[in-house]
mmCIF file of C-alpha atoms in Angstrom:
data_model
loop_
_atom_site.group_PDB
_atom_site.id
_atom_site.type_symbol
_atom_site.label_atom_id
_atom_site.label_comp_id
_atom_site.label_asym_id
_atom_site.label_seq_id
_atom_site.Cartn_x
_atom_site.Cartn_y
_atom_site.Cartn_z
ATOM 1 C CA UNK A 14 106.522 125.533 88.392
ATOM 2 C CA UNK A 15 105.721 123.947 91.791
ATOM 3 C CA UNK A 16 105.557 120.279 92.306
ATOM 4 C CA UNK A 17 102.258 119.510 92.156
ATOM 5 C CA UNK A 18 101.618 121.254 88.774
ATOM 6 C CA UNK A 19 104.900 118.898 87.899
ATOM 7 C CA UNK A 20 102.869 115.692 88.783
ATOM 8 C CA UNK A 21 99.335 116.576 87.213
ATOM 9 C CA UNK A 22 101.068 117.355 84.020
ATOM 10 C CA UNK A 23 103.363 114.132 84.534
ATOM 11 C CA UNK A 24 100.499 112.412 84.963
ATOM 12 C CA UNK A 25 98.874 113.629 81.867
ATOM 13 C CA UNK A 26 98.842 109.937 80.316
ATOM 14 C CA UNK A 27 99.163 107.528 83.043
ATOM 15 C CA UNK A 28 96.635 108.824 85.784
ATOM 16 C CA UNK A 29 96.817 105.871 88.128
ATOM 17 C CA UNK A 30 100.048 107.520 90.044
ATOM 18 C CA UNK A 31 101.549 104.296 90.630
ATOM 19 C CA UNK A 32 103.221 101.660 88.098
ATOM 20 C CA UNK A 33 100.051 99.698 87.591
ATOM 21 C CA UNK A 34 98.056 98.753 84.620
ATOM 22 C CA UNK A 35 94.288 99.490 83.875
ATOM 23 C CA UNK A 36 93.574 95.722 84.532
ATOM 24 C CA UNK A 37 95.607 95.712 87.425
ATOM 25 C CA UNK A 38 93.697 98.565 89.209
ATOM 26 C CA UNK A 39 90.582 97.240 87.760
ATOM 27 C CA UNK A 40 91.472 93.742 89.511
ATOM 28 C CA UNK A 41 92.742 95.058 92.639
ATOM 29 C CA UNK A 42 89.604 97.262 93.203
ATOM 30 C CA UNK A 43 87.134 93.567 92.145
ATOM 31 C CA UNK A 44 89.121 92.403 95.042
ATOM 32 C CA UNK A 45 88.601 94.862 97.008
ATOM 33 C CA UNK A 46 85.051 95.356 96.583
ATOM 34 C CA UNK A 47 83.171 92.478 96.597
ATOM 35 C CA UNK A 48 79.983 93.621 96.914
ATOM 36 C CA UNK A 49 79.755 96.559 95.456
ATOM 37 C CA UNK A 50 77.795 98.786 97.647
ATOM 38 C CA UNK A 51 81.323 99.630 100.031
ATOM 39 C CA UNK A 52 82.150 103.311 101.511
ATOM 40 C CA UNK A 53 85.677 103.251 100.121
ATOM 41 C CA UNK A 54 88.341 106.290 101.298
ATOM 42 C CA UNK A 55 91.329 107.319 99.168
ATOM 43 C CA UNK A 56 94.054 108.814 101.208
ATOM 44 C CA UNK A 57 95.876 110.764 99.244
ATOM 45 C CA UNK A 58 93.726 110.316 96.522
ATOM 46 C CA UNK A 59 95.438 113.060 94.030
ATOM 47 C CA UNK A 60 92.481 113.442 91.040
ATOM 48 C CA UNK A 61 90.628 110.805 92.431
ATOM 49 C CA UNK A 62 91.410 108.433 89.715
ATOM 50 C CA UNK A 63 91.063 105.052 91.984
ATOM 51 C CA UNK A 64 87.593 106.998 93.213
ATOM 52 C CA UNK A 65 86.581 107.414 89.768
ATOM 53 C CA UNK A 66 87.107 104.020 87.989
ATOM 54 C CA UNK A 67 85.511 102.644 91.466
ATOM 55 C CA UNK A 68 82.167 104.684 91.192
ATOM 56 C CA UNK A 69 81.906 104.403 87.533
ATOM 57 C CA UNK A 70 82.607 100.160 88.137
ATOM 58 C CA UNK A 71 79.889 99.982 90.963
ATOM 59 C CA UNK A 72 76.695 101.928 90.899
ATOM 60 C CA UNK A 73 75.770 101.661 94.286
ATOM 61 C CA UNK A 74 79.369 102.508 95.879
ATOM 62 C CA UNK A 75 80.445 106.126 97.712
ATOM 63 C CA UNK A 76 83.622 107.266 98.092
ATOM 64 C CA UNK A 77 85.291 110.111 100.136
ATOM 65 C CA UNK A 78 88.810 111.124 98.831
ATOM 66 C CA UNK A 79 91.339 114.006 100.902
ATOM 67 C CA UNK A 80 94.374 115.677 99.372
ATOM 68 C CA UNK A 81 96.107 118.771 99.541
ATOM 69 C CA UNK A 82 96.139 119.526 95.876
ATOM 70 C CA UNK A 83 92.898 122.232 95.380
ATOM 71 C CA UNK A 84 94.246 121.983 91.998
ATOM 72 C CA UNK A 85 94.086 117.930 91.973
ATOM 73 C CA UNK A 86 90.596 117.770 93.374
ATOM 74 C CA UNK A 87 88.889 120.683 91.311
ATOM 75 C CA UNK A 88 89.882 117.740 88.328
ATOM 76 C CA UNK A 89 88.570 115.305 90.455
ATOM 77 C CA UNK A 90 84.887 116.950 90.867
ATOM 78 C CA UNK A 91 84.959 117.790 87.252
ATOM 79 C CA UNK A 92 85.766 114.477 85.984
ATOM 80 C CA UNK A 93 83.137 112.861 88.672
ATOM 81 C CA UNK A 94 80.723 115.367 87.212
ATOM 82 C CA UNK A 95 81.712 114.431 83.866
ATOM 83 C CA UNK A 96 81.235 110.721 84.134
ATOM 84 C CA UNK A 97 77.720 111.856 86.166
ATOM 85 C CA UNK A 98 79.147 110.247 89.791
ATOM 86 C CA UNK A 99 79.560 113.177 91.478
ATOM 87 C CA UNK A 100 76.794 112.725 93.566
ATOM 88 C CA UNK A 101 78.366 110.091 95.137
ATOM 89 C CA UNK A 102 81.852 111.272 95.784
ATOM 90 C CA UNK A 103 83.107 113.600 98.853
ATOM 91 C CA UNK A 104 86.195 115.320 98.680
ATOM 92 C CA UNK A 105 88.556 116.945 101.485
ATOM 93 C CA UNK A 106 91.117 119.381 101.341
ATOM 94 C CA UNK A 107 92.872 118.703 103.900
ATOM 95 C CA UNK A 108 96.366 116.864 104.959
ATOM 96 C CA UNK A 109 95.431 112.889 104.969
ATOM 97 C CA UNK A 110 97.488 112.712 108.305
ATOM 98 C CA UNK A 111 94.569 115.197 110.114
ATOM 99 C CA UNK A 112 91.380 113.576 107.825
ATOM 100 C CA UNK A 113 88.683 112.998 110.618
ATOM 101 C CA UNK A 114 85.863 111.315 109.943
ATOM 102 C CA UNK A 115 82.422 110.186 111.288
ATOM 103 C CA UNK A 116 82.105 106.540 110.737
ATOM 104 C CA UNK A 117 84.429 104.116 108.947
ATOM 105 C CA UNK A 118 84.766 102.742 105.425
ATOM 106 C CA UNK A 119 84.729 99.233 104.148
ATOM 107 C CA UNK A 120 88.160 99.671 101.663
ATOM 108 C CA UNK A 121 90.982 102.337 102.416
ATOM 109 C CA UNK A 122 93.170 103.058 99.734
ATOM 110 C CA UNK A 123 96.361 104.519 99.578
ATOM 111 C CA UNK A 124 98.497 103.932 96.738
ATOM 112 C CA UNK A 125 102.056 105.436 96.452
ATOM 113 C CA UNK A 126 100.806 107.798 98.747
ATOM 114 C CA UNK A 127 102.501 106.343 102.240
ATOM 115 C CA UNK A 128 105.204 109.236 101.757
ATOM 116 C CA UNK A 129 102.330 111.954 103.374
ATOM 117 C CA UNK A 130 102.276 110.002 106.709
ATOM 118 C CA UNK A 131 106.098 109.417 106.479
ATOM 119 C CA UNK A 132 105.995 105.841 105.444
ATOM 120 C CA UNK A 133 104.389 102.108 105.493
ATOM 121 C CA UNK A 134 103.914 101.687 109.329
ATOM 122 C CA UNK A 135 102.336 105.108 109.966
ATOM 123 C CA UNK A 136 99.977 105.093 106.806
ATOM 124 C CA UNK A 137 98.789 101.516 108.063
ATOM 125 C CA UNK A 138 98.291 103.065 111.551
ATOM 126 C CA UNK A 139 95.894 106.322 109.749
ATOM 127 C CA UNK A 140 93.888 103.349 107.514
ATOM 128 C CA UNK A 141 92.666 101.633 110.568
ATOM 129 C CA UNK A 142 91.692 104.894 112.503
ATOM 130 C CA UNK A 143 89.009 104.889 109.547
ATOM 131 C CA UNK A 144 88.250 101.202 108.899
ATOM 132 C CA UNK A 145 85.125 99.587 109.290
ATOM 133 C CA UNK A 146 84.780 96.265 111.098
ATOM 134 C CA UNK A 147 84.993 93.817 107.905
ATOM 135 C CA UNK A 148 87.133 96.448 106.302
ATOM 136 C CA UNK A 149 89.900 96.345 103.978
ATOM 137 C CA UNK A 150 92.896 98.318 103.347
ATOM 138 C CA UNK A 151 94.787 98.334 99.455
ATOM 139 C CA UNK A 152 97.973 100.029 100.059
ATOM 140 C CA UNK A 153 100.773 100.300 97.270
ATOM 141 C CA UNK A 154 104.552 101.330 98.457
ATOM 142 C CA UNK A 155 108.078 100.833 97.044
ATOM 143 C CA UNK A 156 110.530 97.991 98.092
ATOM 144 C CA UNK A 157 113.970 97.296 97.033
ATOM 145 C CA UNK A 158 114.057 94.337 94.762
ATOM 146 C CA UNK A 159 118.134 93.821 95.286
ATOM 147 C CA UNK A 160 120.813 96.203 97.602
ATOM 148 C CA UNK A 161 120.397 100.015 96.126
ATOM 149 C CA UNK A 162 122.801 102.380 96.072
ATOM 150 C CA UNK A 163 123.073 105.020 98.680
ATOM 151 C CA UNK A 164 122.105 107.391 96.425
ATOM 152 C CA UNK A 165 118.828 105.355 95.601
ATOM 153 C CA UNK A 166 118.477 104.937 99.273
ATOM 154 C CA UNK A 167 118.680 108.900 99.738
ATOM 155 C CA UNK A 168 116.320 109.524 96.636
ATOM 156 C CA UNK A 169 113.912 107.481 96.856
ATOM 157 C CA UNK A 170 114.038 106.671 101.485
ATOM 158 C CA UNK A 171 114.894 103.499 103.532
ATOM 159 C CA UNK A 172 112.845 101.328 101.686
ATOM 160 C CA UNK A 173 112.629 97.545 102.749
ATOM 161 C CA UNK A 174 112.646 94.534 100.527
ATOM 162 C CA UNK A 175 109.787 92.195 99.405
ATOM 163 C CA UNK A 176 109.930 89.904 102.578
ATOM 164 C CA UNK A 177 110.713 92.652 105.146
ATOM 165 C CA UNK A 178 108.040 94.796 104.080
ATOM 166 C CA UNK A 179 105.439 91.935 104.566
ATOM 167 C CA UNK A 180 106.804 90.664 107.759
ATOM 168 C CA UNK A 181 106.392 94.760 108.725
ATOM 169 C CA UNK A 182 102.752 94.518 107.921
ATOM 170 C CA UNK A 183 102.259 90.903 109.524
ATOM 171 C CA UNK A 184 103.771 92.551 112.714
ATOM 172 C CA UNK A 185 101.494 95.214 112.862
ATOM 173 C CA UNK A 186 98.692 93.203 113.135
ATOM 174 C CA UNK A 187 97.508 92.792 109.070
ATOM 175 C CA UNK A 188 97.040 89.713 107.405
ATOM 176 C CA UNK A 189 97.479 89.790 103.270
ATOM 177 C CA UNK A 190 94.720 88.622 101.551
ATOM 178 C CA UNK A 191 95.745 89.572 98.071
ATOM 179 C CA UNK A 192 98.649 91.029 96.551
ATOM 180 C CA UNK A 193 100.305 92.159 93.204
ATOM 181 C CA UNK A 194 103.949 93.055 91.833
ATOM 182 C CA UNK A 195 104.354 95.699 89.474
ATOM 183 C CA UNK A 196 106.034 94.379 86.002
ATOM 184 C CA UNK A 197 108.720 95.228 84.561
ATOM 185 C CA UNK A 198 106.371 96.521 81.913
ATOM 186 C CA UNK A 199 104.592 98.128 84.324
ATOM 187 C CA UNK A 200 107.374 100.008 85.813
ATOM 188 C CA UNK A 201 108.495 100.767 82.786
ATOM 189 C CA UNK A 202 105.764 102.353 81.069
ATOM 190 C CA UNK A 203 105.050 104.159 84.077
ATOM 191 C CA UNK A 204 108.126 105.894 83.769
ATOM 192 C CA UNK A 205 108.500 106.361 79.931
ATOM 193 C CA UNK A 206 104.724 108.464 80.755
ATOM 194 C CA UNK A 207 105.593 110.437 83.520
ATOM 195 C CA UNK A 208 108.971 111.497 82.066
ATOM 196 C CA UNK A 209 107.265 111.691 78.161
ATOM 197 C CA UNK A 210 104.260 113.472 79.327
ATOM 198 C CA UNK A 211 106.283 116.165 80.905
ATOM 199 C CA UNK A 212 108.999 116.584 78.158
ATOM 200 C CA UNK A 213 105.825 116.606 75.652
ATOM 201 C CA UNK A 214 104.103 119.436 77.427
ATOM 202 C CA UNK A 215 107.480 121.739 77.598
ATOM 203 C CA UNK A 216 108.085 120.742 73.554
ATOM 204 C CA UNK A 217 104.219 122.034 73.023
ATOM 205 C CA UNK A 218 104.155 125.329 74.749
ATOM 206 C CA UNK A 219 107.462 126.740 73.920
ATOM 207 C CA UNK A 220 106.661 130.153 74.657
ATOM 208 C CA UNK A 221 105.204 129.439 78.186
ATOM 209 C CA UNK A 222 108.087 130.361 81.147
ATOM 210 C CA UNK A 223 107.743 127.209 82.861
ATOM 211 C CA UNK A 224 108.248 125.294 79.335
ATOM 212 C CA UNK A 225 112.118 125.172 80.186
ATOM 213 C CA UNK A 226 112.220 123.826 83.436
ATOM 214 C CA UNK A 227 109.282 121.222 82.965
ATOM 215 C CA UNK A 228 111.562 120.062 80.467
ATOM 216 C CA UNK A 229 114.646 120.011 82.647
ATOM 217 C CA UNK A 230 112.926 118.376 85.408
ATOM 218 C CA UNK A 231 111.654 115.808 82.758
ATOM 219 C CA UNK A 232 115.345 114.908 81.788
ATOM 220 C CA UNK A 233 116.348 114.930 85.649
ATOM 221 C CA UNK A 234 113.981 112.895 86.242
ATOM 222 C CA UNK A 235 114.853 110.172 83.632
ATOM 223 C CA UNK A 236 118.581 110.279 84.368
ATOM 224 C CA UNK A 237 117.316 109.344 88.291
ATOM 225 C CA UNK A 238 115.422 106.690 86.939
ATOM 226 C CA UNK A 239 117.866 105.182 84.176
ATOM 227 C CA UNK A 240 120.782 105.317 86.138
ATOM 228 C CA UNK A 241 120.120 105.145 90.140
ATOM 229 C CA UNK A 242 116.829 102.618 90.775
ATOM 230 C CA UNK A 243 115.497 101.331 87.535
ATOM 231 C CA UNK A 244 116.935 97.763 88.680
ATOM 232 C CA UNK A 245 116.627 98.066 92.066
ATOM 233 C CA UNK A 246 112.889 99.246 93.065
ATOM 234 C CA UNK A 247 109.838 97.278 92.432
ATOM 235 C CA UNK A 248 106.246 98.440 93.612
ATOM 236 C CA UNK A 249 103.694 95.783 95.249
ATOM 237 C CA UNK A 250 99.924 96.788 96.755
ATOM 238 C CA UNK A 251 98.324 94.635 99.495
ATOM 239 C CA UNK A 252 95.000 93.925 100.044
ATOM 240 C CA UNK A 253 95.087 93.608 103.682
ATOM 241 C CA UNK A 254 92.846 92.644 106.623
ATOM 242 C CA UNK A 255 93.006 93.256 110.617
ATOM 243 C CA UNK A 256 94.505 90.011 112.207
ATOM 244 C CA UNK A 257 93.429 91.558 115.350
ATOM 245 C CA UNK A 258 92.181 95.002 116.737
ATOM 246 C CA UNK A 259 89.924 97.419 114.752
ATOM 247 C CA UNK A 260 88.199 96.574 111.456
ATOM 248 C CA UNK A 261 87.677 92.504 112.733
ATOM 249 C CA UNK A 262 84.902 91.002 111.462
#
């Protein structure tokens, strides 16, 4: 079983990939969409879940997503078709790092994501290649709430804290504008879904050969969460604008 068929059936029950609420995402995109009639860009946008509840939320919005998942986007166009937006939604497969595109968009979103450009600073540096002047950018990442462990540190990467990670974005020329901490609760259940959703799946097909190792990697992953960054990592998206350069109004 290769990763990504790991995630979309981890994901099963909690499709926002990211510890967040439905009314967090549904208040982070009101903030980030305050008109309503915004080209919005996920990158890294999985099965276009952000896309989705944004399209379905704002009638007059389009939205372009790009992942390397075939198998995450084929959900994606279903579901759009499903919910009758799929008129209004583009998707790319393609790596996010090499997306190109004609004109720029008025929110960029990536959300737990930043790991495909190889972290914070370089995701920020692909969202303004594509940002409108005006533009936005809602980006969710990691940050160490107290010391890790090295093992935490070698799991999980060289995460910053709260106050380092926002002076990193101040620095690079982004002012915050809005902002939310995951919950405990939030963390939590985030976990207690990716982790039950897998072990669920193995326990239901019994017979399948991937039912033993979906399992396994179900328990692995719970261990690694339990016992090496439960109390460590928290999870915060910015709404951010350009303090200087491209995307000023």
């Amino acid at each position: 079983m290769d990763r990504q068929t790991i995630s979309r059936l981890a994901h099963a029950d909690h499709p926002i990939a990211a510890p967040l609420d439905d009314d967090s995402v549904r208040r982070l995109l009101a903030r980030g969409l305050p008109r309503g009639d915004e080209r919005v860009l996920d990158l890294g946008c999985g099965g276009g879940e952000w896309l989705l509840r944004a399209l379905t939320t704002y009638p007059r919005l389009r939205a372009e997503g790009v992942d390397i998942s075939e198998e995450a986007l084929a959900h994606a166009r279903r579901a759009a078709d499903r919910l009758g937006v799929g008129d209004r939604l583009t998707l790319h497969h393609q790596d996010a790092a090499r997306l190109v595109t004609d004109q720029g968009f008025d929110l960029v979103l990536c959300v737990g994501a930043t790991h495909a450009f190889g972290g914070l600073p370089a995701t920020l540096a692909a969202a303004r290649e594509h940002l409108a002047p005006g533009g936005r950018v809602l980006i969710g990442d990691g940050y160490w709430e107290r010391d890790p462990s090295p093992e935490a540190v070698d799991m999980l990467g060289d995460l910053a804290d709260l106050p380092a990670t926002l002076d990193l974005v101040t620095v690079d020329g982004w002012t915050p504008v809005h902002g939310h901490l995951s919950t405990r609760r939030e963390l939590d259940d985030y976990e207690w879904a990716w982790t039950g959703s897998l072990a669920a799946w193995a326990l239901d097909h019994p017979a399948d050969p991937d039912s033993a190792q979906a399992l396994e990697a179900a328990a692995a992953h719970r261990d690694q969460w339990l016992r090496v960054y439960r109390d460590v990592l928290g999870f915060v998206c910015l709404l951010l604008r350009p303090t200087t350069g491209t995307g000023t109004a």
